[in-house]
Coordinates of C-alpha atoms in Angstrom, one line a residue:
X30 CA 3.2 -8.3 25.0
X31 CA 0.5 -6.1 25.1
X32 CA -3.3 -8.2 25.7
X33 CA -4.9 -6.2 23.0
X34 CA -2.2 -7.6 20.1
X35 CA -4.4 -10.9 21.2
X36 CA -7.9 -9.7 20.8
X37 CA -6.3 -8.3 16.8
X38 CA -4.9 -11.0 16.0
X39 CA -8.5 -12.8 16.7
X40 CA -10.4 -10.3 14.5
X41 CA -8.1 -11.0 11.8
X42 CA -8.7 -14.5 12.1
X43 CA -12.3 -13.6 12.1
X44 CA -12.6 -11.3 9.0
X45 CA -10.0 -13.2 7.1
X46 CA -8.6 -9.1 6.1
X47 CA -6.5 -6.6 7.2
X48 CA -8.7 -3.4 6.5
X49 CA -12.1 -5.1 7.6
X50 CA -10.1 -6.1 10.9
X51 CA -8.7 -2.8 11.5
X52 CA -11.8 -1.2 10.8
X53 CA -13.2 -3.2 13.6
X54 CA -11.0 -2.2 15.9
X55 CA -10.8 1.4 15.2
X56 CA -7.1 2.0 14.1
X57 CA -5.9 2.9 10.9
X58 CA -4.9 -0.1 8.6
X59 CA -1.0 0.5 9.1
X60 CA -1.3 0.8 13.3
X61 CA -3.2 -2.6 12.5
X62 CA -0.4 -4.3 10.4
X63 CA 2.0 -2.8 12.9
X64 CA 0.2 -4.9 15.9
X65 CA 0.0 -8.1 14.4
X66 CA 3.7 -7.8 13.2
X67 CA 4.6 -6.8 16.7
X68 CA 2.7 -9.9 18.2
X69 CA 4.7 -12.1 15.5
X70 CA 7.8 -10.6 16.5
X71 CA 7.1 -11.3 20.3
X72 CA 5.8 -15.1 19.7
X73 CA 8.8 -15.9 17.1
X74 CA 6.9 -17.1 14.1
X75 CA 4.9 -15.8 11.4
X76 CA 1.5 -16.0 12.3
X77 CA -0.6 -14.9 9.3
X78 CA -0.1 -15.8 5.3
X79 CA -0.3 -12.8 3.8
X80 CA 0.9 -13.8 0.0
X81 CA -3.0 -15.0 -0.6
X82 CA -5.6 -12.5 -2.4
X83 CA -7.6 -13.5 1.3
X84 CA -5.1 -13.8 4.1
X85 CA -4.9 -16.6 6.1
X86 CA -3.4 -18.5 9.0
X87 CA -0.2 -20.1 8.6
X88 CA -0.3 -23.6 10.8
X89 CA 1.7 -21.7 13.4
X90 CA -0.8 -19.0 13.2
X91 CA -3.9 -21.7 13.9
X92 CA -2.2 -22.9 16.5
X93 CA -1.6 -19.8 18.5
X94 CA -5.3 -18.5 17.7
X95 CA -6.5 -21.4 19.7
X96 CA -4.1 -20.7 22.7
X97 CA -5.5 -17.0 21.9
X98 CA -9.0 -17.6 22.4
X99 CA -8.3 -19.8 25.1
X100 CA -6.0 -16.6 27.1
X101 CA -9.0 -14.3 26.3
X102 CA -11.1 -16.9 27.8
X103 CA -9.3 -18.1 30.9
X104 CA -9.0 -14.1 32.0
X105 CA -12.9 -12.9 31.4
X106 CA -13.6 -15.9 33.8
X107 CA -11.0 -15.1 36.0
X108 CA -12.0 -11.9 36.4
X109 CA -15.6 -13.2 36.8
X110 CA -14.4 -15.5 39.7
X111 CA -12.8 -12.7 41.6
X112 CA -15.5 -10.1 41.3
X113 CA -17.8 -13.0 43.0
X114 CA -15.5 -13.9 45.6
X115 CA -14.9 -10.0 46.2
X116 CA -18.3 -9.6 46.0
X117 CA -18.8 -7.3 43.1
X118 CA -19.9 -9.0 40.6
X119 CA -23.4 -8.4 39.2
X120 CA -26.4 -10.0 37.9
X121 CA -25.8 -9.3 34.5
X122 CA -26.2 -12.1 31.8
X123 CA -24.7 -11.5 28.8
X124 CA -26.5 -13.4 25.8
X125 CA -24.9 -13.4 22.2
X126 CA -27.4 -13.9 18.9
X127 CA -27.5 -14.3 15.6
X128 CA -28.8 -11.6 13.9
X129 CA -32.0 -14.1 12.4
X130 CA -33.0 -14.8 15.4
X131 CA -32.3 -11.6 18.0
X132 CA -35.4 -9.6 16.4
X133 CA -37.9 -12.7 15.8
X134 CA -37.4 -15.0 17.8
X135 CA -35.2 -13.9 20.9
X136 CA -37.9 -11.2 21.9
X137 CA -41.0 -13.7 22.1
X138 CA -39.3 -16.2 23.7
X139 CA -37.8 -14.6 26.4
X140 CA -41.4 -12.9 26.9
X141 CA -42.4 -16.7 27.7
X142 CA -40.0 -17.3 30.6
X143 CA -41.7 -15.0 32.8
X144 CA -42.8 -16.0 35.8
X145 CA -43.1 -13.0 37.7
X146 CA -39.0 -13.9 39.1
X147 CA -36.1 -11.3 37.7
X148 CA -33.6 -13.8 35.9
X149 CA -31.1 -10.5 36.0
X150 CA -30.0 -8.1 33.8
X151 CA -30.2 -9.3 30.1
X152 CA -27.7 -7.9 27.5
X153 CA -28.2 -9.5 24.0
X154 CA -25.1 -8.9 21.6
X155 CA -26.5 -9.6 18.0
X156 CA -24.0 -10.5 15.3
X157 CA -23.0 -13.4 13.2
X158 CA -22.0 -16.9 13.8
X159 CA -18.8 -16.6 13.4
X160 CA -18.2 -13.6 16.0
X161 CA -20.7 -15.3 18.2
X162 CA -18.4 -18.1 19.0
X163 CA -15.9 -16.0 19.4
X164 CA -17.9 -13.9 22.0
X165 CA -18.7 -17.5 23.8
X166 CA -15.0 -18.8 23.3
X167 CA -13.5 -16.0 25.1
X168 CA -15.8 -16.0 27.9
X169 CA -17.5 -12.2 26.4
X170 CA -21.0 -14.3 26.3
X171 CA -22.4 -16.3 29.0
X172 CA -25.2 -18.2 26.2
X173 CA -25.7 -18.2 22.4
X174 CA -29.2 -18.8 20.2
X175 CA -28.4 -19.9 17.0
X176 CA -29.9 -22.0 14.5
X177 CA -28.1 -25.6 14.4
X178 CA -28.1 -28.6 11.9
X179 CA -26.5 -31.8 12.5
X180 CA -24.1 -31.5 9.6
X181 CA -22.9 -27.9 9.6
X182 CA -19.8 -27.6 11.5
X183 CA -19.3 -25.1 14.7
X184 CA -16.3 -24.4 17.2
X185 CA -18.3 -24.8 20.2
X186 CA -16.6 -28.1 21.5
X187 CA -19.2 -30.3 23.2
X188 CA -16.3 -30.7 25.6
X189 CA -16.6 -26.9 26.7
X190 CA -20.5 -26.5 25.8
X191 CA -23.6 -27.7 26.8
X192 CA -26.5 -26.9 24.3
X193 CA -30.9 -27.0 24.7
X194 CA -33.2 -27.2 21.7
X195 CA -35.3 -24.3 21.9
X196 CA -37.6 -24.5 19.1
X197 CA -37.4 -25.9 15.5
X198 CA -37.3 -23.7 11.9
X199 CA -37.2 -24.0 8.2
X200 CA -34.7 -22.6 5.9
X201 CA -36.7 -22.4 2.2
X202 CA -35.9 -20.6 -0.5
X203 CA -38.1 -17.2 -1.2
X204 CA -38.6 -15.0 -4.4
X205 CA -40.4 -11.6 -5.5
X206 CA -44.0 -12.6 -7.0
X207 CA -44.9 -11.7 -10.2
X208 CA -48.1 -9.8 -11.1
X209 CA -50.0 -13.3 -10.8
X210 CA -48.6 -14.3 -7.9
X211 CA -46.5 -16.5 -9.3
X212 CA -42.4 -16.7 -8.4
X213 CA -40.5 -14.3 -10.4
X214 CA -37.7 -17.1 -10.1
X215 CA -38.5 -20.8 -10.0
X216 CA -36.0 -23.4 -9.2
X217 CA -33.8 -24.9 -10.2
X218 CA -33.1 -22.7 -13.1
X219 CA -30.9 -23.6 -16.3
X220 CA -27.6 -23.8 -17.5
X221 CA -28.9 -20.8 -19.9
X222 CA -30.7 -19.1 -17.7
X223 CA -29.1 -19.1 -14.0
X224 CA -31.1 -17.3 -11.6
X225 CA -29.6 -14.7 -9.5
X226 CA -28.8 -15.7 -6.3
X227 CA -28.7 -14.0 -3.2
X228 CA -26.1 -15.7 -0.9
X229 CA -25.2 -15.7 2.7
X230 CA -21.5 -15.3 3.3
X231 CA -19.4 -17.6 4.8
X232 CA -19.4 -15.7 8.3
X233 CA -23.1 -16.4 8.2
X234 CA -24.7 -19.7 10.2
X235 CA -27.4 -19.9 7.5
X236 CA -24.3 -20.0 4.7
X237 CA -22.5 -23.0 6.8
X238 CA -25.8 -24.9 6.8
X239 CA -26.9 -24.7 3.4
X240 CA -23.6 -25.8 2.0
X241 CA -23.4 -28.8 4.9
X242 CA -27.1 -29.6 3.7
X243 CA -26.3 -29.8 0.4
X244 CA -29.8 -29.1 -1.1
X245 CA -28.4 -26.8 -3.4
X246 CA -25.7 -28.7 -4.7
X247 CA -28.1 -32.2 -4.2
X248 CA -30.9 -30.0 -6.6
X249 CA -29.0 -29.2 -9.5
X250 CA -29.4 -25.6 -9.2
X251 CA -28.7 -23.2 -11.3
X252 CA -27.2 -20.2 -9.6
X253 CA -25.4 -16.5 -10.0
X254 CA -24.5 -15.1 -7.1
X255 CA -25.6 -11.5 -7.8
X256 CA -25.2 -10.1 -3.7
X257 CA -23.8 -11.3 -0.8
X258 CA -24.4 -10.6 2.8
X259 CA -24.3 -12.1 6.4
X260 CA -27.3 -10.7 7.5
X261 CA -30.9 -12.9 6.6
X262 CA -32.8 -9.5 6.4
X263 CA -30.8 -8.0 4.0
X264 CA -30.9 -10.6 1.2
X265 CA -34.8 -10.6 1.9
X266 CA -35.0 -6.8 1.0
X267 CA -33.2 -7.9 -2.4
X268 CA -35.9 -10.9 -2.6
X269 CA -38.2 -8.0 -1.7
X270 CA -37.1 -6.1 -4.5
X271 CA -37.2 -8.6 -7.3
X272 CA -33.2 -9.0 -7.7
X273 CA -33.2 -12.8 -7.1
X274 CA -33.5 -15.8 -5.0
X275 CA -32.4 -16.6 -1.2
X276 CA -32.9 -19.0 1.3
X277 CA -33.9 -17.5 4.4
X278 CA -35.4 -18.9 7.8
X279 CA -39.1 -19.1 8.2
X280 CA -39.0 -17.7 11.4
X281 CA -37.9 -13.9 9.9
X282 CA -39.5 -15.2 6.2
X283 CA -42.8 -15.8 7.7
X284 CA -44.5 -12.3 7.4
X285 CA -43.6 -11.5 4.1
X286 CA -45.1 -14.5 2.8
X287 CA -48.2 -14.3 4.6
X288 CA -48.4 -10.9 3.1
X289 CA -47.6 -12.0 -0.3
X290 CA -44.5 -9.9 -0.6
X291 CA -42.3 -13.2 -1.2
X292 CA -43.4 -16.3 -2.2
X293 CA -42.1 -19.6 -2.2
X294 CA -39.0 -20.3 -5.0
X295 CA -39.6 -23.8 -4.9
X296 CA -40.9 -27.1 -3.2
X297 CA -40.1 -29.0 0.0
X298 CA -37.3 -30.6 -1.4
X299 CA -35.3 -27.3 -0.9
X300 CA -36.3 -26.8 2.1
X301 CA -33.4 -27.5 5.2
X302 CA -34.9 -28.5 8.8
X303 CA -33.1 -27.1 11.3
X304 CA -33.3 -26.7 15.0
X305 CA -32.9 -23.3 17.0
X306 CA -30.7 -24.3 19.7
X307 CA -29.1 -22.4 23.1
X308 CA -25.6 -22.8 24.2
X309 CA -23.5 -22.1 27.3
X310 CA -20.5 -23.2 28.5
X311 CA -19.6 -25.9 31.4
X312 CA -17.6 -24.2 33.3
X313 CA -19.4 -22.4 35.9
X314 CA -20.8 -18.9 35.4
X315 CA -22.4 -16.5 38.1
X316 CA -25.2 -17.5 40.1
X317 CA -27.4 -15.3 37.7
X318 CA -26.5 -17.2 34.6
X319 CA -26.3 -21.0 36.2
X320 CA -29.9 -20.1 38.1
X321 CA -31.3 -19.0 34.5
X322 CA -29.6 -22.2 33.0
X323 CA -31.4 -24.5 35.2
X324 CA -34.6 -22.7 35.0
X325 CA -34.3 -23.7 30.9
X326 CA -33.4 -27.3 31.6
X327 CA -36.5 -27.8 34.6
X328 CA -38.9 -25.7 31.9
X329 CA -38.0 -28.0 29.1
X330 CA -38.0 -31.4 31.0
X331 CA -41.6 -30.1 32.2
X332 CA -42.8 -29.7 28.7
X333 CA -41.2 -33.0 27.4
X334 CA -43.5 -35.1 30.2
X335 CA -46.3 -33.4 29.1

C-alpha cells in the first residue's frame, strides 16, 4: 500500500470528483482512478460510490476516510516527535486560514501580538474550510482561524481541539448601488422576480453557516443562484459588478461599503453574528507552537480582567 493512495483518496473525499481531485494532485484523471481502485483493491471493499452524477462515499468508504485522516495524522506528529527528540525539528508554525480572513484579518492581528519576542517562523496556508480541517486533521497545520457559529457543523472534534475567540464579525448581505445610491437588489425579492444570487459553495465556511443560520430560508427570500464560488472576494467582485446579491463578512465587506461600491441588500434581520475563532489541537505540538498557544490564552485572560 503505497501512503500517497491515502492522501487521494482524502482529496476525493474532499472535492466530491474525480477530475477536480486529480487535478489537485497533478496526475491525469485515469492515473487518478487507477489509485483509488488500487487502494480499494488493497483494503477489500469499495470505497467510493461512483453510480451518482456527484461521487460519494460508500459507508465502507466513510469509515476508512476517518481511519485515513487519522494515519495521515498520527505520522506528521510522529515525525514531529522524532525530529524534536533528534533535535532537528524547527521553529516553524504552520497556520491554516480561510481565505476571508488570511488577507483582512490574519495580517492585523498578528501585527498586534508583537511584543518585541520572535514566536517563530509563521507559514499561513490559506484555503477553504473544508481543506482547512483537513490540513488540521492530518496534523499539516499546527492552528486554524476561521469564522465559527454555534450551529454550523465542523469536524474539528472538541475531543481533539481546543479553540479561542479572537474577535467577532457580521455576515450581511451586500448589492451594487444604483445611480441614487440605492440597492440595485433589495431583499427579499418575489416569487416573480427572484434576485440573482451569488452563493458560496458548500466547501465554503460562510456557505455552512448561512444554511445552519437559516436567515435565508427564515426570510422568505427569493433567490437564483446565478454564480457560485468558495472564495468571499470573488462573489463581492460580482456584487461589485452589479450581477446580484451575496452575503459576505464585514470584515473583507467593510471597505467597499465605506466607499459606496456596495451597499447594504437588506436590514439587520439578515444579518448572521458570528465569531472569528482559532483552533489547535490537544495533543502536543513543538515548543514553538505550545509557547505561541499560551501566549494567546495569557493575552486573552489579560484582556478579559480588564
Amino acid at each position: 500500500m503505497d501512503i500517497m493512495w491515502l492522501e487521494d483518496f482524502i482529496k476525493l473525499a474532499d472535492e466530491g470528483n474525480f477530475s477536480r481531485a486529480a487535478e489537485a494532485r497533478n496526475l491525469t484523471q485515469p492515473a487518478f482512478s487507477r489509485r483509488i481502485r488500487a487502494l480499494e483493491d488493497w483494503v477489500g471493499a469499495t470505497l467510493v460510490d461512483r453510480d451518482t452524477h456527484r461521487i460519494a462515499l460508500t459507508e465502507a468508504g466513510q469509515a476508512f476516510r476517518i481511519l485515513a485522516e487519522e494515519i495521515m495524522r498520527r505520522l506528521t506528529l510522529g515525525r514531529d516527535h522524532v525530529r524534536e527528540i533528534g533535535g532537528t525539528l524547527s521553529n516553524e508554525i504552520r497556520s491554516a486560514s480561510t481565505h476571508a480572513l488570511s488577507t483582512t484579518f490574519f495580517p492585523a492581528w498578528l501585527r498586534s501580538l508583537h511584543d518585541g519576542q520572535e514566536a517563530g517562523t509563521i507559514t499561513l496556508i490559506a484555503d477553504h474550510m473544508v481543506a482547512c480541517e483537513r490540513f488540521m486533521l492530518e496534523g499539516k497545520a499546527d492552528f486554524l482561524l476561521c469564522h465559527h457559529h454555534t450551529a454550523a457543523q465542523h469536524r474539528l472534534d472538541p475531543a481533539g481541539f481546543a479553540s479561542l475567540p479572537l474577535g467577532e464579525d457580521v455576515l450581511l448581505p451586500v448589492t451594487a448601488p444604483l445611480g441614487d445610491g440605492s440597492p440595485t437588489h433589495i431583499l427579499p425579492g418575489s416569487g416573480d422576480q427572484q434576485l440573482p444570487y451569488l452563493e458560496f459553495e458548500e466547501k465554503s465556511g460562510m456557505g455552512r453557516i448561512l444554511q445552519a443560520a437559516q436567515v435565508i430560508s427564515a426570510g422568505s427570500a427569493s433567490l437564483r443562484t446565478v454564480f457560485r464560488s468558495h472564495m468571499a472576494t470573488a462573489l463581492l467582485s460580482m456584487a461589485r459588478d452589479g450581477r446580484g446579491v451575496c452575503w459576505a463578512p464585514l470584515s473583507v465587506a467593510a471597505a467597499d461599503l465605506e466607499s459606496g461600491r456596495l451597499v447594504s441588500a437588506g436590514d439587520a434581520r439578515w444579518h448572521v453574528p458570528i465569531e472569528i475563532r482559532i483552533y489547535k489541537p490537544i495533543a502536543r505540538r513543538s515548543p514553538s507552537v505550545e509557547a505561541f498557544w499560551t501566549m494567546l490564552k495569557n493575552r486573552l485572560k489579560a484582556e478579559a480582567a480588564l
